[in-house]
Short mmCIF file of C-alpha atoms in Angstrom, two decimals:
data_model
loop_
_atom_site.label_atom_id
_atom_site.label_comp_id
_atom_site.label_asym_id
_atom_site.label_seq_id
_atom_site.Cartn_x
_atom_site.Cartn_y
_atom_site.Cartn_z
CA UNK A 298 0.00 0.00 0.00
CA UNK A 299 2.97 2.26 0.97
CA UNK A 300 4.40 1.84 -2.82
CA UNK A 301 0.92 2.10 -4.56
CA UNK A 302 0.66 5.45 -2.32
CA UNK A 303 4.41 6.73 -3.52
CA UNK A 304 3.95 5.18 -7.05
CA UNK A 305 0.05 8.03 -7.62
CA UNK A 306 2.42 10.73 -5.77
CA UNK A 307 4.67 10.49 -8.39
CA UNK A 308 2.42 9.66 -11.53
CA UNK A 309 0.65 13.08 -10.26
CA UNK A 310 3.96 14.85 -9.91
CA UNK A 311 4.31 13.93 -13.44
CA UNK A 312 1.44 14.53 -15.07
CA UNK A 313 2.39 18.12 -12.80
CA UNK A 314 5.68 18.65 -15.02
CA UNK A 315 3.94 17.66 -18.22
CA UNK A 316 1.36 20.34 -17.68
CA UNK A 317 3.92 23.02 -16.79
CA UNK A 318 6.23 22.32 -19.36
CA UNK A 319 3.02 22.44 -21.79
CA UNK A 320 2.36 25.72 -20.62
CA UNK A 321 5.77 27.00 -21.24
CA UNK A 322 6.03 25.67 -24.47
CA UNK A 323 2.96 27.43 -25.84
CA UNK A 324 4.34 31.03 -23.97
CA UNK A 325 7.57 30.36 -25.79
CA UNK A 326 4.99 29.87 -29.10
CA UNK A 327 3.64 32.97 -28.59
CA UNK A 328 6.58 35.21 -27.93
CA UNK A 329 7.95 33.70 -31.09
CA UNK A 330 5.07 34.64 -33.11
CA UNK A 331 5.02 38.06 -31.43
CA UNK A 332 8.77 38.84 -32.64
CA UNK A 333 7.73 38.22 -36.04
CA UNK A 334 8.25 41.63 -37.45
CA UNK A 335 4.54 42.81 -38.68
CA UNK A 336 4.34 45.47 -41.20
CA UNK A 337 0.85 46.14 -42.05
CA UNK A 338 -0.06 46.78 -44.99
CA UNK A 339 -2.61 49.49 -44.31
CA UNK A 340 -2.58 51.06 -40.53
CA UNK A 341 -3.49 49.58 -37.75
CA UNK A 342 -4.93 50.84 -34.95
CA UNK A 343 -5.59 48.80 -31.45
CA UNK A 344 -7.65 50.16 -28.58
CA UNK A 345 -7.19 48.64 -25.30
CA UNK A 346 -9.09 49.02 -22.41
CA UNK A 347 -9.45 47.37 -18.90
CA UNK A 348 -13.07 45.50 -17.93
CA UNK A 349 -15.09 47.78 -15.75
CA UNK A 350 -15.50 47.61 -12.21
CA UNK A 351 -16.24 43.96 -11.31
CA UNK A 352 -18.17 42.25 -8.22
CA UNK A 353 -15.50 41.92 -5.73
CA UNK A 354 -18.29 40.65 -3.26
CA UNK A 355 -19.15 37.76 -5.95
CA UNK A 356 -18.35 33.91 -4.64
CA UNK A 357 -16.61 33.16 -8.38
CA UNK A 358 -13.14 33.31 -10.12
CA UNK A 359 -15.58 34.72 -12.91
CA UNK A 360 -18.16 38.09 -11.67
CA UNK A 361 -20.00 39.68 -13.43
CA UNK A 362 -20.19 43.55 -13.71
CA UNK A 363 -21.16 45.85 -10.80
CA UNK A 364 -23.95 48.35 -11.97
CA UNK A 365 -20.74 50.99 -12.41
CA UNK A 366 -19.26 48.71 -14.70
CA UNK A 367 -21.86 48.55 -16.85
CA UNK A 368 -22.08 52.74 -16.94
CA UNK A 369 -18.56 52.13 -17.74
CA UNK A 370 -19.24 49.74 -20.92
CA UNK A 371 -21.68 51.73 -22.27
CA UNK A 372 -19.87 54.98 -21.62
CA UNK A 373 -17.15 53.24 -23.56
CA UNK A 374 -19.27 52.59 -26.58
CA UNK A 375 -19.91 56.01 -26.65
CA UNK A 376 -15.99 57.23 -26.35
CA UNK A 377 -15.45 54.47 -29.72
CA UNK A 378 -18.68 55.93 -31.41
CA UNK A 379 -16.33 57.83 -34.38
CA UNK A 380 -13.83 55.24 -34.53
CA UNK A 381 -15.12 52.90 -37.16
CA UNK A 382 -14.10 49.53 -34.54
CA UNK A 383 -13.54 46.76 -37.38
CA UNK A 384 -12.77 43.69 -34.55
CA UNK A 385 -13.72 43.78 -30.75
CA UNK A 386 -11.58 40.73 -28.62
CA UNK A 387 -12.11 40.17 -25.15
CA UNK A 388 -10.73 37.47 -22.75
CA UNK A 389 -13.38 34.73 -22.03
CA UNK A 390 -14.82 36.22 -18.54
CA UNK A 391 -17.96 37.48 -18.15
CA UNK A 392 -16.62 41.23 -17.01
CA UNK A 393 -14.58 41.52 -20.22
CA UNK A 394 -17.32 39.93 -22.19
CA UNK A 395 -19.40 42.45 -20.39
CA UNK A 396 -17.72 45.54 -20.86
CA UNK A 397 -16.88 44.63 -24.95
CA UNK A 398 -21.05 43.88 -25.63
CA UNK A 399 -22.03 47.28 -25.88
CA UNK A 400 -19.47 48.16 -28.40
CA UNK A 401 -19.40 45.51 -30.31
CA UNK A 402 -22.82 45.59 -30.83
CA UNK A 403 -22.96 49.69 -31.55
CA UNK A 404 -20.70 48.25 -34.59
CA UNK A 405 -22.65 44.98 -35.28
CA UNK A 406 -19.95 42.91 -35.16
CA UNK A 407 -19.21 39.31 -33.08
CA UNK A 408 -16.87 39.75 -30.15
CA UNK A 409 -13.86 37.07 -31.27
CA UNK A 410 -12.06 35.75 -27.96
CA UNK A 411 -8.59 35.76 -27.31
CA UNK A 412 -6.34 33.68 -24.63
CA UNK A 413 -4.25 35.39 -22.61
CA UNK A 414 -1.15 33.17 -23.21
CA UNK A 415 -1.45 33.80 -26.96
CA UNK A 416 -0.57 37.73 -27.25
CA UNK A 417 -0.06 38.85 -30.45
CA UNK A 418 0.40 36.13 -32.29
CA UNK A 419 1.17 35.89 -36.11
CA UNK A 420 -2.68 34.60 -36.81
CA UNK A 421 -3.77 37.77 -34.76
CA UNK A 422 -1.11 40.16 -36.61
CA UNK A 423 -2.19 39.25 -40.13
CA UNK A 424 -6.44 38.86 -39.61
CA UNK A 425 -6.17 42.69 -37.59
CA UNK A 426 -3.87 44.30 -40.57
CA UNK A 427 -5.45 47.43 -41.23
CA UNK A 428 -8.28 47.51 -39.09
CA UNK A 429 -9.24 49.49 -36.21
CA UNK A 430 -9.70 46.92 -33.23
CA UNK A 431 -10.55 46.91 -29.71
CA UNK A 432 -9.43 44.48 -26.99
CA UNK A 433 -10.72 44.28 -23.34
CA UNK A 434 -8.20 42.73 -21.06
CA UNK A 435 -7.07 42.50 -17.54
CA UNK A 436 -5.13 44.82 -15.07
CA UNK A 437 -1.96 42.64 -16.52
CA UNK A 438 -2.67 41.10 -19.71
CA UNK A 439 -3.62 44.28 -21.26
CA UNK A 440 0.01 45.69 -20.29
CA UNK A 441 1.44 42.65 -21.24
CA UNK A 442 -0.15 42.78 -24.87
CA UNK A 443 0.72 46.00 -25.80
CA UNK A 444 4.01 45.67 -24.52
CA UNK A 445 4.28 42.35 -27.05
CA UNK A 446 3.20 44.81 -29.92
CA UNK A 447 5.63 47.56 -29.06
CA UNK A 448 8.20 45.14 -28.24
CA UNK A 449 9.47 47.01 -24.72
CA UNK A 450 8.37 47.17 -21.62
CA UNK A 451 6.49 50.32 -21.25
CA UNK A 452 3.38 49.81 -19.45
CA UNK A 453 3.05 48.40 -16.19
CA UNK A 454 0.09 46.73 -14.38
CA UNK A 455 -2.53 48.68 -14.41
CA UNK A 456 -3.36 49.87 -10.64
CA UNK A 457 -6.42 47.56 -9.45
CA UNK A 458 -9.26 50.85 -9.07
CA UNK A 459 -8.46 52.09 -12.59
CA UNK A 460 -10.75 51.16 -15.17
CA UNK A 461 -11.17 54.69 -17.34
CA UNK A 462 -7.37 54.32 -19.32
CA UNK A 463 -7.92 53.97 -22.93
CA UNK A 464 -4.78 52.60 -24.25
CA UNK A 465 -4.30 53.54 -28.47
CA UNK A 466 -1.57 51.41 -30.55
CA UNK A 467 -0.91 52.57 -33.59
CA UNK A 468 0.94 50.50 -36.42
CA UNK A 469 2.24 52.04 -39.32
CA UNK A 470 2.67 50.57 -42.91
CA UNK A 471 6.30 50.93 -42.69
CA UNK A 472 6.69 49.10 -39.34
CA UNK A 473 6.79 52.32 -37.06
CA UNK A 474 4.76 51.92 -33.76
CA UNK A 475 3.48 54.57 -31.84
CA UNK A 476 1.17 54.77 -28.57
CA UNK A 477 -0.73 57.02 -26.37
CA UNK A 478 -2.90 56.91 -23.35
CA UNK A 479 -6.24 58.94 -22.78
CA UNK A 480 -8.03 59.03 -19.24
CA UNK A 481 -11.87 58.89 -19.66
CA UNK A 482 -13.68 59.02 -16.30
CA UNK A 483 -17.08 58.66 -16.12
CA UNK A 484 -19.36 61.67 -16.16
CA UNK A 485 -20.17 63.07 -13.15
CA UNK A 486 -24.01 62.06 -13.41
CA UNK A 487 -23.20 58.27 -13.15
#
């Protein structure tokens, strides 16, 4: 019984290592593909944005929106009204699903999901060239992606009460990459 016991200790410990090494190996994919040295072909321009405020309170890895997140999607929709959004990607959680709805349906247009470990990717690269495209992320995978695109390390975490930073990444034809960040609170009102 003692060996049985050690032998499932170390078939799990195994099966462990397998996993983890999986993992890796698809990170070390996608950093690959991300080096891959994208030149669009018309620009392209990617707006990032944070979920809105979530329900901390919620007894789930996956809450939905608190009534000020929702403000926040919708107030969102309204910031992207003139900027003819091609693509909307979110993350597969119902706050990022959440906050990317009212957008993507302002432009008619299916919200396509995205894994985290898969930034910027060569698939992603050529089926956004040229198009204006937004993603809703985390407080570190939205950091983390634009960082891939820019290829440096210029954003940080975002801080965990800040949900009004709309990150714009701009790719030019010629390979240049440029990007800015605007602060839009909510309106007083809400």
């Amino acid at each position: 019984m003692k060996y049985l016991s050690l032998f499932i200790v170390f078939l799990s410990f195994m099966g462990c290592k397998e996993q983890q090494a999986e993992k890796e190996n698809e990170q070390q994919m996608a950093t690959k593909e991300a080096e891959f040295n994208f030149k669009p072909k018309d620009t392209t321009v990617y707006y990032f944005i944070r979920h809105g405020e979530k329900d901390r309170e919620a007894n789930t890895d996956d809450p939905h929106l608190l009534p000020k997140g929702m403000q926040r999607a919708n107030f969102w929709a309204k910031v992207l009204k003139d900027k003819e959004i091609d693509m909307v990607y979110s993350t597969n959680y119902q706050r990022t699903l959440e906050t990317a709805r009212p957008t993507a349906d302002q432009f008619n247009i299916k919200i396509e999901l995205y894994k985290a470990n898969h930034l910027y990717s060569k698939n992603f690269q050529k089926k956004t060239d040229g198009k204006h495209v937004l993603i809703v992320g985390h407080q570190d995978t939205t950091p983390q992606f634009i960082n891939k695109i820019l290829k440096e390390k210029k954003y940080s975490r975002i801080e965990d009460n800040e949900n009004s930073k709309l990150f714009i990444v701009t790719i030019y034809p010629n390979g240049k990459k440029s990007s800015t960040v605007e602060q839009h609170s909510l309106p007083k009102n809400n």
